[in-house]
JSON list of C-alpha atoms in Angstrom, two decimals:
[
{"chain": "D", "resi": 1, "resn": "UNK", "atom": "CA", "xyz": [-22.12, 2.50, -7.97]},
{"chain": "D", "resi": 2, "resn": "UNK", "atom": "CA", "xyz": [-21.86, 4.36, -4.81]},
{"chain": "D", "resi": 3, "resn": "UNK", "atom": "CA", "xyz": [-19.45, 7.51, -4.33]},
{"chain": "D", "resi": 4, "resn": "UNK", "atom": "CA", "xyz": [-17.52, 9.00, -1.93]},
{"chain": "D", "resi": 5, "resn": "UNK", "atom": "CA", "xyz": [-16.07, 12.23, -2.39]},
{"chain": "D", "resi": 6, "resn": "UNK", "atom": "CA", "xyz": [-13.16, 14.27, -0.15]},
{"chain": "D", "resi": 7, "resn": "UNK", "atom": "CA", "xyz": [-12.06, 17.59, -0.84]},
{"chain": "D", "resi": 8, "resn": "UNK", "atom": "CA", "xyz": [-8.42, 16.57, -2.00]},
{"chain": "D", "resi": 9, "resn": "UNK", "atom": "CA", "xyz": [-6.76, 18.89, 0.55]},
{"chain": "D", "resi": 10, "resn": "UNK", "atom": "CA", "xyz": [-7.12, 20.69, 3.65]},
{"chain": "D", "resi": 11, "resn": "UNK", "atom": "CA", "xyz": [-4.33, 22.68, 5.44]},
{"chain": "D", "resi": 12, "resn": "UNK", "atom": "CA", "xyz": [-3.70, 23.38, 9.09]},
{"chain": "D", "resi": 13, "resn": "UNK", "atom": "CA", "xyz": [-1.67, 25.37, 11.26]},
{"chain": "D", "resi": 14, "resn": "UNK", "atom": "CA", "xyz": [-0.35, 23.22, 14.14]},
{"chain": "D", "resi": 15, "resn": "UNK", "atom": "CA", "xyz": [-2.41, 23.10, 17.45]},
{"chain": "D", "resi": 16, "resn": "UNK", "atom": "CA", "xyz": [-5.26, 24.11, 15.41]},
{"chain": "D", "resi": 17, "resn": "UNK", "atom": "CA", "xyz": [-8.32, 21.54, 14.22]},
{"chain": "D", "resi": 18, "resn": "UNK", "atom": "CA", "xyz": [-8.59, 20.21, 10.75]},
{"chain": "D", "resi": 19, "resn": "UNK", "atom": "CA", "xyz": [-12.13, 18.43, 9.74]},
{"chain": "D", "resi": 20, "resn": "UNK", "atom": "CA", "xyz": [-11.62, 16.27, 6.76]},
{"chain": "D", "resi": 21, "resn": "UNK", "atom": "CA", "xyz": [-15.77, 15.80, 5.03]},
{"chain": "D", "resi": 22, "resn": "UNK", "atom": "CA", "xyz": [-16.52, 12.62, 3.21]},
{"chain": "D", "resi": 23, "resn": "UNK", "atom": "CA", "xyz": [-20.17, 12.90, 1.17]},
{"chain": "D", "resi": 24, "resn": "UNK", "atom": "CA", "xyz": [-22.30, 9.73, -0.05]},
{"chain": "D", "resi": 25, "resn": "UNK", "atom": "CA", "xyz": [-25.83, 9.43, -0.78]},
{"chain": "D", "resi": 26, "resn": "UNK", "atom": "CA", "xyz": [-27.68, 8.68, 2.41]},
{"chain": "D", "resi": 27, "resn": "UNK", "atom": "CA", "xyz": [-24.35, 8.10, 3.97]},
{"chain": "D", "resi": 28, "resn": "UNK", "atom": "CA", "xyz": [-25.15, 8.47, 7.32]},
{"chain": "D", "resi": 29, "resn": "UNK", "atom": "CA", "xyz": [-26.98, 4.98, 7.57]},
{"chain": "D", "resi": 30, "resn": "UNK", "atom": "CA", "xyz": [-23.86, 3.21, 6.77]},
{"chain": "D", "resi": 31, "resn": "UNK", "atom": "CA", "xyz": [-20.49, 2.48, 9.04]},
{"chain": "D", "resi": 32, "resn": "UNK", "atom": "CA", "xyz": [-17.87, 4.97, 8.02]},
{"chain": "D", "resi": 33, "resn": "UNK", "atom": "CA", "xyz": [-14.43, 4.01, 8.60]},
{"chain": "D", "resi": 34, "resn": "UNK", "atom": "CA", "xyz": [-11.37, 6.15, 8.10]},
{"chain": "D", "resi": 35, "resn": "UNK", "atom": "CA", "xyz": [-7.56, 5.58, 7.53]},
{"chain": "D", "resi": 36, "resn": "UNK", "atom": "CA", "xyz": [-4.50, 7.55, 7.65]},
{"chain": "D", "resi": 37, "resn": "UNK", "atom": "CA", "xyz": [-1.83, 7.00, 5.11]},
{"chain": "D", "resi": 38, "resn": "UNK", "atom": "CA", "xyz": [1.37, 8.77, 5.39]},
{"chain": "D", "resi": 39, "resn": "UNK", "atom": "CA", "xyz": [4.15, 8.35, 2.11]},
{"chain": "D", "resi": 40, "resn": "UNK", "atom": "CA", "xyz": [5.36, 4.97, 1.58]},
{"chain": "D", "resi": 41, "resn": "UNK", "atom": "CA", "xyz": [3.55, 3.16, 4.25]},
{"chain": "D", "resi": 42, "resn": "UNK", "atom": "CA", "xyz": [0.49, 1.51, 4.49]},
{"chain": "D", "resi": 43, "resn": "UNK", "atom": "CA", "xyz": [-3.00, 2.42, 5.62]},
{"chain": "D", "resi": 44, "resn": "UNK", "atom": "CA", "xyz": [-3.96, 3.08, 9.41]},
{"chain": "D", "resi": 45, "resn": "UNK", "atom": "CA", "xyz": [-6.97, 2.48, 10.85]},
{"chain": "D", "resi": 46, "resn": "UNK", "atom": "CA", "xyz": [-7.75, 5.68, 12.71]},
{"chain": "D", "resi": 47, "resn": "UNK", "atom": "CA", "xyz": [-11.38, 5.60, 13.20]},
{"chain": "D", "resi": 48, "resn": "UNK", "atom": "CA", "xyz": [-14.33, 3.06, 12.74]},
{"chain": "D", "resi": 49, "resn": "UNK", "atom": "CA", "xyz": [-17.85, 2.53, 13.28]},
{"chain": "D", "resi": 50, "resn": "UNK", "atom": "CA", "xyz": [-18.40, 6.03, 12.31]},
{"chain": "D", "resi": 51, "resn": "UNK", "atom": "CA", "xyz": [-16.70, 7.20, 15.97]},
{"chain": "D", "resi": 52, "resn": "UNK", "atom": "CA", "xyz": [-14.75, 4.53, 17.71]},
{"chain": "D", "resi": 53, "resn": "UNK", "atom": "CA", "xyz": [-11.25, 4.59, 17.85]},
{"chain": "D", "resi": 54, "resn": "UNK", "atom": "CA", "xyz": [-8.79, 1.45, 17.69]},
{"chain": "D", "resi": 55, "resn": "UNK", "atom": "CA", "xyz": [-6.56, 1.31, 20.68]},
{"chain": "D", "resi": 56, "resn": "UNK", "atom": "CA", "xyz": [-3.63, 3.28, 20.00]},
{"chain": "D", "resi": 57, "resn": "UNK", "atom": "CA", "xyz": [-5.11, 5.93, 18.59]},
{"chain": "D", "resi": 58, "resn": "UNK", "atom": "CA", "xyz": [-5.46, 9.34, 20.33]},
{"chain": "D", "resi": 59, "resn": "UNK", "atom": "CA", "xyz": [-8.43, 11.19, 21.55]},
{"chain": "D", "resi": 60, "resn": "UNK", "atom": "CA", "xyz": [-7.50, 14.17, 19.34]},
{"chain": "D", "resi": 61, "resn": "UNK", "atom": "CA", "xyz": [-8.93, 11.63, 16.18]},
{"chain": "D", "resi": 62, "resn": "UNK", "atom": "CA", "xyz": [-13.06, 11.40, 16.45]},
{"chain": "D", "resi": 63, "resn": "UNK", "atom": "CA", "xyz": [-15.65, 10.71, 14.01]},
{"chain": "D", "resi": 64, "resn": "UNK", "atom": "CA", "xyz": [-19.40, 11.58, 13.24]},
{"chain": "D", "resi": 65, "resn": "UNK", "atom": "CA", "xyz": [-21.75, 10.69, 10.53]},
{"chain": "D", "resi": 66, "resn": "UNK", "atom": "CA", "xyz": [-24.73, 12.15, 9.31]},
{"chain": "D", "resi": 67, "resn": "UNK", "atom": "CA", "xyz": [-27.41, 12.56, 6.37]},
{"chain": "D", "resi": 68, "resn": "UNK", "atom": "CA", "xyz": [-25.50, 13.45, 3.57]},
{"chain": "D", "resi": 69, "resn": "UNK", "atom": "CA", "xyz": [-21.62, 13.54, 5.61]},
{"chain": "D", "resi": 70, "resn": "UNK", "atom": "CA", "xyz": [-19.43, 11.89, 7.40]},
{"chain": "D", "resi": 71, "resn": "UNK", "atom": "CA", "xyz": [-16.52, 14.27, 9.15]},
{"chain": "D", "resi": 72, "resn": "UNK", "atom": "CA", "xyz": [-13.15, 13.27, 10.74]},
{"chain": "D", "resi": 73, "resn": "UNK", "atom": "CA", "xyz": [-11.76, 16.03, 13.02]},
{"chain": "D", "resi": 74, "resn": "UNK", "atom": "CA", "xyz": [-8.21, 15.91, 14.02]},
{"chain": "D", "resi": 75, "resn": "UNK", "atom": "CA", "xyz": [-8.13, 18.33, 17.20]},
{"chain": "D", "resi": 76, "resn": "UNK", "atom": "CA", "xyz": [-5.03, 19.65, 18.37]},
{"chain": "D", "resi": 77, "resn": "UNK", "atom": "CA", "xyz": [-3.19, 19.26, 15.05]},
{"chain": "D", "resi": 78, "resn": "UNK", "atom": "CA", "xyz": [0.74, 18.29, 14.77]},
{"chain": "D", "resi": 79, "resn": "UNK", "atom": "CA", "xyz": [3.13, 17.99, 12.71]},
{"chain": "D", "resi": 80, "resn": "UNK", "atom": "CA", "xyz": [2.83, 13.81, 12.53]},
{"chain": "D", "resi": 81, "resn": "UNK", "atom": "CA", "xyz": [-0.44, 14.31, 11.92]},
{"chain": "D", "resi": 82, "resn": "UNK", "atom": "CA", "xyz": [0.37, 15.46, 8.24]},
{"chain": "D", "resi": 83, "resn": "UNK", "atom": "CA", "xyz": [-0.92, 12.24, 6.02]},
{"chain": "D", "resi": 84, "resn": "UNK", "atom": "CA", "xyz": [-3.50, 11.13, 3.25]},
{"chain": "D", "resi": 85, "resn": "UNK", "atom": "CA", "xyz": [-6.58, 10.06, 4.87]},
{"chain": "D", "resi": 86, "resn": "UNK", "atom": "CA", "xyz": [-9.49, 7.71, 2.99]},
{"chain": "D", "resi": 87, "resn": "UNK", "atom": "CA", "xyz": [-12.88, 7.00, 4.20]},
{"chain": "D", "resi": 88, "resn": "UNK", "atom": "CA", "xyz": [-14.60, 3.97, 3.45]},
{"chain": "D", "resi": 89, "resn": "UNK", "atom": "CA", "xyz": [-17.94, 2.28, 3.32]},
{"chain": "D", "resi": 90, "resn": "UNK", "atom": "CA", "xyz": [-19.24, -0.92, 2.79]},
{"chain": "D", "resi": 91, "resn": "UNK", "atom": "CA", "xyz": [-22.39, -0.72, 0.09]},
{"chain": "D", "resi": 92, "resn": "UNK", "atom": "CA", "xyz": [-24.80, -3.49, 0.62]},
{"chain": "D", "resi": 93, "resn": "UNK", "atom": "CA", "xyz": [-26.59, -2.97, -3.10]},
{"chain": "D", "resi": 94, "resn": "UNK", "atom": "CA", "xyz": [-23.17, -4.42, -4.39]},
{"chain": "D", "resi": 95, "resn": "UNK", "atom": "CA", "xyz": [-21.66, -5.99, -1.97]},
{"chain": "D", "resi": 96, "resn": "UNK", "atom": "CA", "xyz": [-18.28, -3.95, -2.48]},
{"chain": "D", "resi": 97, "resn": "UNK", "atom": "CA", "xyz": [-16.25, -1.82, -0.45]},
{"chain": "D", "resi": 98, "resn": "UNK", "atom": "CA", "xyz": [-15.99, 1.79, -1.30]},
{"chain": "D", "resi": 99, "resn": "UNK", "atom": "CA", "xyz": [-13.36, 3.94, -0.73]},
{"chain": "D", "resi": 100, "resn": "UNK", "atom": "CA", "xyz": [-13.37, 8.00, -0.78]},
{"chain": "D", "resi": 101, "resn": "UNK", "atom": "CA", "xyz": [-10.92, 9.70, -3.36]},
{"chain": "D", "resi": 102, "resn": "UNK", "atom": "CA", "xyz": [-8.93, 10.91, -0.43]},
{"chain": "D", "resi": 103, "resn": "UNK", "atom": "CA", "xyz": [-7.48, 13.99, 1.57]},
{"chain": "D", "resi": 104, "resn": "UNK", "atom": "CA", "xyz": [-4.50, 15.24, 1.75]},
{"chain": "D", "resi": 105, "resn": "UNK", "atom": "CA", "xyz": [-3.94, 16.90, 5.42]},
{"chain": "D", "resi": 106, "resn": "UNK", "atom": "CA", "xyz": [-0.74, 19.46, 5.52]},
{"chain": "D", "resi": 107, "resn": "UNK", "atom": "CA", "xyz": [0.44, 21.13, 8.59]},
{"chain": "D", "resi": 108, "resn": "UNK", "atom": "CA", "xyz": [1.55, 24.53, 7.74]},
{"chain": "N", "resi": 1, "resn": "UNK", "atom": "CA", "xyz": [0.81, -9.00, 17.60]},
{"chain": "N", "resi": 2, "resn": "UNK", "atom": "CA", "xyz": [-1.17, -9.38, 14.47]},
{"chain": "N", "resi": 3, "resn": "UNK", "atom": "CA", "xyz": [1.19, -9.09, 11.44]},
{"chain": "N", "resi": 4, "resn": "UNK", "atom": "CA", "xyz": [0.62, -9.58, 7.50]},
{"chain": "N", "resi": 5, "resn": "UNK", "atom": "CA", "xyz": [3.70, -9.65, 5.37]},
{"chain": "N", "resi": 6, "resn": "UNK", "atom": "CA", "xyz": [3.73, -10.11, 2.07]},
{"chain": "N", "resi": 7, "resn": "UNK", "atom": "CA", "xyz": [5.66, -11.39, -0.82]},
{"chain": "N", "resi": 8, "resn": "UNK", "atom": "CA", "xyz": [8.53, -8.92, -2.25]},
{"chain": "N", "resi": 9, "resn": "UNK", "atom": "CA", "xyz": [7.90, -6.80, -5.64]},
{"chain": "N", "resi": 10, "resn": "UNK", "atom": "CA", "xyz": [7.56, -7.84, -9.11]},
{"chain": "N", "resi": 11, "resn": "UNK", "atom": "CA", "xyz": [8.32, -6.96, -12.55]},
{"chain": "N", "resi": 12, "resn": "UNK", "atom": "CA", "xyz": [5.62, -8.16, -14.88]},
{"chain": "N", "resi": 13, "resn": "UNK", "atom": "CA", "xyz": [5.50, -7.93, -18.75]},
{"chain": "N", "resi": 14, "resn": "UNK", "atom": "CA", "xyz": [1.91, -7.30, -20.15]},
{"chain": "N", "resi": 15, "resn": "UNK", "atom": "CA", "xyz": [-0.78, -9.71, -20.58]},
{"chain": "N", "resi": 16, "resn": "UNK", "atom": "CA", "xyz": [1.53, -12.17, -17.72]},
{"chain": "N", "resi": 17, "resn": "UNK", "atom": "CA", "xyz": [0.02, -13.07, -14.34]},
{"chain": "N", "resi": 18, "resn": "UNK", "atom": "CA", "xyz": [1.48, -12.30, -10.91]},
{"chain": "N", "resi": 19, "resn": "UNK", "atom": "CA", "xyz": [0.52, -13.73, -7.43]},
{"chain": "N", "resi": 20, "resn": "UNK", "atom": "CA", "xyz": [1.29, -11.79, -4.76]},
{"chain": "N", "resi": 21, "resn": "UNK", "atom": "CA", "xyz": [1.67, -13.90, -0.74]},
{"chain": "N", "resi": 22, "resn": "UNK", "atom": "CA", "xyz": [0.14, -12.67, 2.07]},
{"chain": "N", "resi": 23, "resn": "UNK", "atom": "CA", "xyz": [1.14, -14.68, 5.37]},
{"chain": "N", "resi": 24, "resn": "UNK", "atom": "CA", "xyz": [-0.55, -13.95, 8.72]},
{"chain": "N", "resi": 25, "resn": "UNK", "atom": "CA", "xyz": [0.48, -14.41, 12.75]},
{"chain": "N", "resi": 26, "resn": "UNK", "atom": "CA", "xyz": [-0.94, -13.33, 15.62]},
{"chain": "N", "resi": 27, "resn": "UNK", "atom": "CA", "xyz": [-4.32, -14.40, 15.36]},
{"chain": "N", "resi": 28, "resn": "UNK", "atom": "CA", "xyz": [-6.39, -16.93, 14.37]},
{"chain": "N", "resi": 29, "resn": "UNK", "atom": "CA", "xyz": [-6.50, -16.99, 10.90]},
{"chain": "N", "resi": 30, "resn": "UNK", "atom": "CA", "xyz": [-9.85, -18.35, 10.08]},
{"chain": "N", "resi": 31, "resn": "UNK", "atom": "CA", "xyz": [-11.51, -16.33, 12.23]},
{"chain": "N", "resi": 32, "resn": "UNK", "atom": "CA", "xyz": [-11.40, -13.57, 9.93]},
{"chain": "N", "resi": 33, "resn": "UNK", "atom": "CA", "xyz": [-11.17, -12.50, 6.36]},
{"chain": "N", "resi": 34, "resn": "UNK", "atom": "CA", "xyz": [-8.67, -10.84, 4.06]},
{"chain": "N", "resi": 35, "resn": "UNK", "atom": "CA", "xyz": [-9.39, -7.70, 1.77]},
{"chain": "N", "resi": 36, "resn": "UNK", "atom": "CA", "xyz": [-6.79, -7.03, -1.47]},
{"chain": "N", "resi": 37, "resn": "UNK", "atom": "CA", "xyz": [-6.67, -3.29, -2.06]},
{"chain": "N", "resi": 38, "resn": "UNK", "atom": "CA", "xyz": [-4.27, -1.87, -4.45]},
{"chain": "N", "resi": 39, "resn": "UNK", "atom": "CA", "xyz": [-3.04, 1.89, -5.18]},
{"chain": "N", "resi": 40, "resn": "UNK", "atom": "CA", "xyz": [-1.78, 3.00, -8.29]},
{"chain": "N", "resi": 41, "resn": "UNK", "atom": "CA", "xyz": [1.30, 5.62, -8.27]},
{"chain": "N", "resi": 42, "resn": "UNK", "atom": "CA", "xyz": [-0.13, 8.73, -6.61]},
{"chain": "N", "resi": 43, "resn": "UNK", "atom": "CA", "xyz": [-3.63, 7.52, -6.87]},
{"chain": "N", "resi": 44, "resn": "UNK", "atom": "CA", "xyz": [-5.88, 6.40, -4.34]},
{"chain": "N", "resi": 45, "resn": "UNK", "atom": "CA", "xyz": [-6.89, 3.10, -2.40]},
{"chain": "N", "resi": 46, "resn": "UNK", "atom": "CA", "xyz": [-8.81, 0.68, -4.79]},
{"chain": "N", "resi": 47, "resn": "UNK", "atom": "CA", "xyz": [-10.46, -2.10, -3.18]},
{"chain": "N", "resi": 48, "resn": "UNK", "atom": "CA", "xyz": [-10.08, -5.49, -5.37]},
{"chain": "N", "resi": 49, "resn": "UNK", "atom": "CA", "xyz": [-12.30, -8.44, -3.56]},
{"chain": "N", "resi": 50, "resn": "UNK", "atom": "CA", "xyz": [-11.95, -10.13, -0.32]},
{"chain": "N", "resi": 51, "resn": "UNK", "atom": "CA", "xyz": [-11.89, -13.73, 0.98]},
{"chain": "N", "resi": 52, "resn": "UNK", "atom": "CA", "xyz": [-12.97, -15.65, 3.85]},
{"chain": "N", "resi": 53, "resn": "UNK", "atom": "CA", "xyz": [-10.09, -17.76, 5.41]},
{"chain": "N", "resi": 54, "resn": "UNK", "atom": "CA", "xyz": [-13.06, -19.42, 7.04]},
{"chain": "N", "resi": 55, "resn": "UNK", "atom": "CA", "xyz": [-14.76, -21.00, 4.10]},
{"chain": "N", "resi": 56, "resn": "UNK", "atom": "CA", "xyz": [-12.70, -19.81, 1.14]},
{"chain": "N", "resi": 57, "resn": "UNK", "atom": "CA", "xyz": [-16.08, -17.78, -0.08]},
{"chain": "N", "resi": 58, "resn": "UNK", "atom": "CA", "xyz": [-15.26, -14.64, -2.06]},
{"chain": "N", "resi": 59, "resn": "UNK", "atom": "CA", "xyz": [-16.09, -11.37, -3.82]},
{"chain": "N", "resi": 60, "resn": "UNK", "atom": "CA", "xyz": [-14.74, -9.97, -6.27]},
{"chain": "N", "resi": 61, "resn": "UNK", "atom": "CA", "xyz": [-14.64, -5.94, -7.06]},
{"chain": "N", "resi": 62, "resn": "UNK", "atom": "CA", "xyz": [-16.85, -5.72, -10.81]},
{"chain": "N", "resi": 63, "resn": "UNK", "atom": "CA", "xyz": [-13.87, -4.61, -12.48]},
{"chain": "N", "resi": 64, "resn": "UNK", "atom": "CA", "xyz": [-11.54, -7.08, -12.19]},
{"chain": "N", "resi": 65, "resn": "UNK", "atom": "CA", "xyz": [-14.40, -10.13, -12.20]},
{"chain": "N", "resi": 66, "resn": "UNK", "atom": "CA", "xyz": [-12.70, -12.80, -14.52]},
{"chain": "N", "resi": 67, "resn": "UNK", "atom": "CA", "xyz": [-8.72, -11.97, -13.86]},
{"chain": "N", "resi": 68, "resn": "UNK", "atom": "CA", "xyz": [-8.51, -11.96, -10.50]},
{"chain": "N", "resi": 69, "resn": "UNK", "atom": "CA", "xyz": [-8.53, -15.28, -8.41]},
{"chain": "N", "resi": 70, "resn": "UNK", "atom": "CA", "xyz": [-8.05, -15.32, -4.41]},
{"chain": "N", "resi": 71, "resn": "UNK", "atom": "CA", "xyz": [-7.43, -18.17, -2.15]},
{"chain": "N", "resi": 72, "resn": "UNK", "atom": "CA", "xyz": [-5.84, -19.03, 1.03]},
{"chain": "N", "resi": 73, "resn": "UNK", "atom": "CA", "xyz": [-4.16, -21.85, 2.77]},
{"chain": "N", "resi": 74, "resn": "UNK", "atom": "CA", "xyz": [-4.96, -22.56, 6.11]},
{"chain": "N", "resi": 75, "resn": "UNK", "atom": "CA", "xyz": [-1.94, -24.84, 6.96]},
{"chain": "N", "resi": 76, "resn": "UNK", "atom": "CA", "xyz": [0.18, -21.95, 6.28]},
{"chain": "N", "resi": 77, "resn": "UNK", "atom": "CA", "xyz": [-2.28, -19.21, 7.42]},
{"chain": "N", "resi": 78, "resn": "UNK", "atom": "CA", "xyz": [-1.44, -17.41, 3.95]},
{"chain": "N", "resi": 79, "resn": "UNK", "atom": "CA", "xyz": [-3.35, -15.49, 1.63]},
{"chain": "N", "resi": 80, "resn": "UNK", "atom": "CA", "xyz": [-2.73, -15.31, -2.29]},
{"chain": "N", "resi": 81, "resn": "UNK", "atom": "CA", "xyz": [-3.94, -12.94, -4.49]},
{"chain": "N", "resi": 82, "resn": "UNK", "atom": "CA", "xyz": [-3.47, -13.67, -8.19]},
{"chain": "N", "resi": 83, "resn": "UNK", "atom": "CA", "xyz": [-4.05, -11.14, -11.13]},
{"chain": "N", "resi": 84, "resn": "UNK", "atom": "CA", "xyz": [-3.99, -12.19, -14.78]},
{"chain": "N", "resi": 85, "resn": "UNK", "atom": "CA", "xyz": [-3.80, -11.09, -17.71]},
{"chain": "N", "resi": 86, "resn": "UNK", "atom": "CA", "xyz": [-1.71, -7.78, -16.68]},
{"chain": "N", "resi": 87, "resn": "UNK", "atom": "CA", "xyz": [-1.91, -4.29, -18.26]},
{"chain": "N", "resi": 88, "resn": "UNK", "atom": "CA", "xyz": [-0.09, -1.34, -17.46]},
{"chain": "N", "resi": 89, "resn": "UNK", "atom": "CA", "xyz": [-2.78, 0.18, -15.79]},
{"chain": "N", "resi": 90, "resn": "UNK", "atom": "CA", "xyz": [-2.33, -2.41, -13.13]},
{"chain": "N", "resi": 91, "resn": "UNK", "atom": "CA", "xyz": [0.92, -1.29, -11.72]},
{"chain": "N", "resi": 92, "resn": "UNK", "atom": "CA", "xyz": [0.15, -0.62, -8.42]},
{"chain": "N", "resi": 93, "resn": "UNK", "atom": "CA", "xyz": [1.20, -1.07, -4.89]},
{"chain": "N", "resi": 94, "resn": "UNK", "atom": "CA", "xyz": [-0.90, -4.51, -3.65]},
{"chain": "N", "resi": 95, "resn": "UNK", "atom": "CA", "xyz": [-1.93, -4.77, -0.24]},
{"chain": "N", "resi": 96, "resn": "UNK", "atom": "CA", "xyz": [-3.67, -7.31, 2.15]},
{"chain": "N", "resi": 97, "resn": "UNK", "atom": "CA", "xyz": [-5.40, -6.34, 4.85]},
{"chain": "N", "resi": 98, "resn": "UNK", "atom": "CA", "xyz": [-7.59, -8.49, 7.58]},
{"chain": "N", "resi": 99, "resn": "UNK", "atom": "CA", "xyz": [-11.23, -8.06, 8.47]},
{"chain": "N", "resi": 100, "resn": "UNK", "atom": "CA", "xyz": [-14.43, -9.33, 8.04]},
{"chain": "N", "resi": 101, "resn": "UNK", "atom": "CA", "xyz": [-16.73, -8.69, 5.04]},
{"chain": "N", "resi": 102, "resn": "UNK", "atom": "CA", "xyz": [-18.54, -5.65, 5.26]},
{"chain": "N", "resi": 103, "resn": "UNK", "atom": "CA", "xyz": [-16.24, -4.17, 8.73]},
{"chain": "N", "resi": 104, "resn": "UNK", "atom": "CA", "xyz": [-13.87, -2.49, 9.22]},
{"chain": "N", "resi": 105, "resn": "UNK", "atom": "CA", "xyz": [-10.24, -3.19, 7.90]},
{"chain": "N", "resi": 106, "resn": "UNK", "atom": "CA", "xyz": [-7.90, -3.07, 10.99]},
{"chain": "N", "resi": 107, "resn": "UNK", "atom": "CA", "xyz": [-4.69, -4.35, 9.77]},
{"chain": "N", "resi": 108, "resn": "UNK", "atom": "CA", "xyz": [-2.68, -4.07, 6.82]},
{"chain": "N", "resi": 109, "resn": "UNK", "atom": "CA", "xyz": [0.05, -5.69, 5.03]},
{"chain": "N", "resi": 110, "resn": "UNK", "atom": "CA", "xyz": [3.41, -3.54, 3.71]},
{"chain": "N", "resi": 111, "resn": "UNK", "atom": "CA", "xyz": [2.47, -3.38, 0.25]},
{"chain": "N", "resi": 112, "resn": "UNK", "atom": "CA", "xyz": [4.14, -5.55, -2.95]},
{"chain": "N", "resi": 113, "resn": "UNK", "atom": "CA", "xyz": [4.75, -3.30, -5.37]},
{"chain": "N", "resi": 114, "resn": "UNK", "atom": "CA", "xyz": [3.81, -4.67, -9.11]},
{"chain": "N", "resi": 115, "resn": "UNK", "atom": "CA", "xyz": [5.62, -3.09, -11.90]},
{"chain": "N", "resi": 116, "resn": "UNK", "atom": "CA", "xyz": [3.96, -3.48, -15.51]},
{"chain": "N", "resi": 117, "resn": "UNK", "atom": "CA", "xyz": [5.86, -3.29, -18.12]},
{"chain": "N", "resi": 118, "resn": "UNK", "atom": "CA", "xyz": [7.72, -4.32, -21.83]}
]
C-alpha cells in the first residue's frame, strides 16, 4: 500500500517560515492535499490540488509537489498557526485515500 | 454555509455495533460524496471508506472490508456510518467529511467520539 511519511515535528520561532515535507513514491504525479488540525477540533482544509488554497485561507499557507516530495510552507509563522497538519493522497492502484502520519508544528 | 453535524458519543461494549449520523445543509447533498475518517487517541487521521450520496456506490478502506457498512438517506440528506463487531482498538474519534471520490475533502463534521469498552 502506498505511504506517506512526515517528520513528526517541526518547530518555529514566530514570524519565521516553517516547511512541513510529506514523501511518497512518485508522489509528485498525484494531487496532494493538506489539513490543519489543532486539539480537539476537526480537520481544516488548508491547501489542495498540490497549491490552491480554499477561500479563507491566507496567502502565508502554499503548496508544491514534486518527484519524491510534497512541501507545505507556512510563511510568516504565528502563534495560531501552531497545529497538527496531515497530507493526503488519493492512490488509484487501490482506490483508497492515504493519509501522511502527520506533523506537529510548534511556535516557540 | 455547508455544515455536517453528527450524532453525539457512544459507549460501546466489545464485539457490539455502533452507527454514528452524519446530517448535511448547505448544499446539495447528492451532488457530492461523504468520506468516514476516524482518529484514535493521539494517533493520526485514518481514512475508513466513502460513499456517494448520488448513487449510494461505495468503498471501503481493506481493513475494515466486512464490518463496516455506509449508507445515506437522501430525504434527510444524512449520512450513516455503521461499524460492527467492535474492538477496543476501534475507539476513536469518527468523522464525516464531504467530497468527491478521489478530491479533495473540504468539509468536516465535529467528530463522535466512540468509546470501547467492558
Amino acid at each position: 500500500s502506498y505511504v506517506l511519511t512526515q517528520p513528526p515535528s517541526v518547530s518555529v520561532a514566530p514570524g519565521q517560515t516553517a516547511r512541513i515535507t510529506c514523501g511518497g513514491n512518485n508522489i509528485g504525479s498525484k494531487s496532494v492535499h493538506w489539513y490543519q488540525q489543532k486539539p480537539g477540533q476537526a480537520p481544516v482544509l488548508v491547501v489542495y490540488d498540490d497549491s490552491d488554497r480554499p477561500s479563507g485561507i491566507p496567502e502565508r499557507f502554499s503548496g508544491s509537489n514534486s518527484g519524491n516530495t510534497a512541501t507545505l510552507t507556512i510563511s510568516r509563522v504565528e502563534a495560531g498557526d501552531e497545529a497538527d497538519y496531515y497530507c493526503q493522497v488519493w492512490d488509484s492502484s487501490s482506490d483508497h485515500y492515504v493519509f501522511g502520519t502527520g506533523t506537529k508544528v510548534t511556535v516557540l | 454555509q455547508v455544515q455536517l453535524v453528527q450524532s453525539g458519543a457512544e459507549v460501546k461494549k466489545p464485539g457490539a455495533s455502533v452507527k454514528v449520523s452524519c446530517k448535511a445543509s448547505g448544499y446539495t447533498f447528492t451532488s457530492y460524496g461523504i468520506s468516514w475518517v476516524r482518529q484514535a487517541p493521539g494517533q493520526g487521521l485514518e481514512w475508513m471508506g466513502w460513499i456517494s450520496a448520488y448513487n449510494g456506490n461505495t468503498n471501503y478502506a481493506q481493513k475494515l472490508q466486512g464490518r463496516v457498512t455506509m449508507t445515506t438517506d437522501t430525504s434527510t440528506s444524512t449520512a450513516y456510518m455503521e461499524l460492527r463487531s467492535l474492538r477496543s482498538d476501534d475507539t476513536a474519534v469518527y468523522y464525516c467529511a464531504r467530497g468527491a471520490l478521489g478530491l479533495r475533502v473540504d468539509y468536516w463534521g465535529q467528530g463522535t467520539l466512540v468509546t470501547v469498552s467492558s
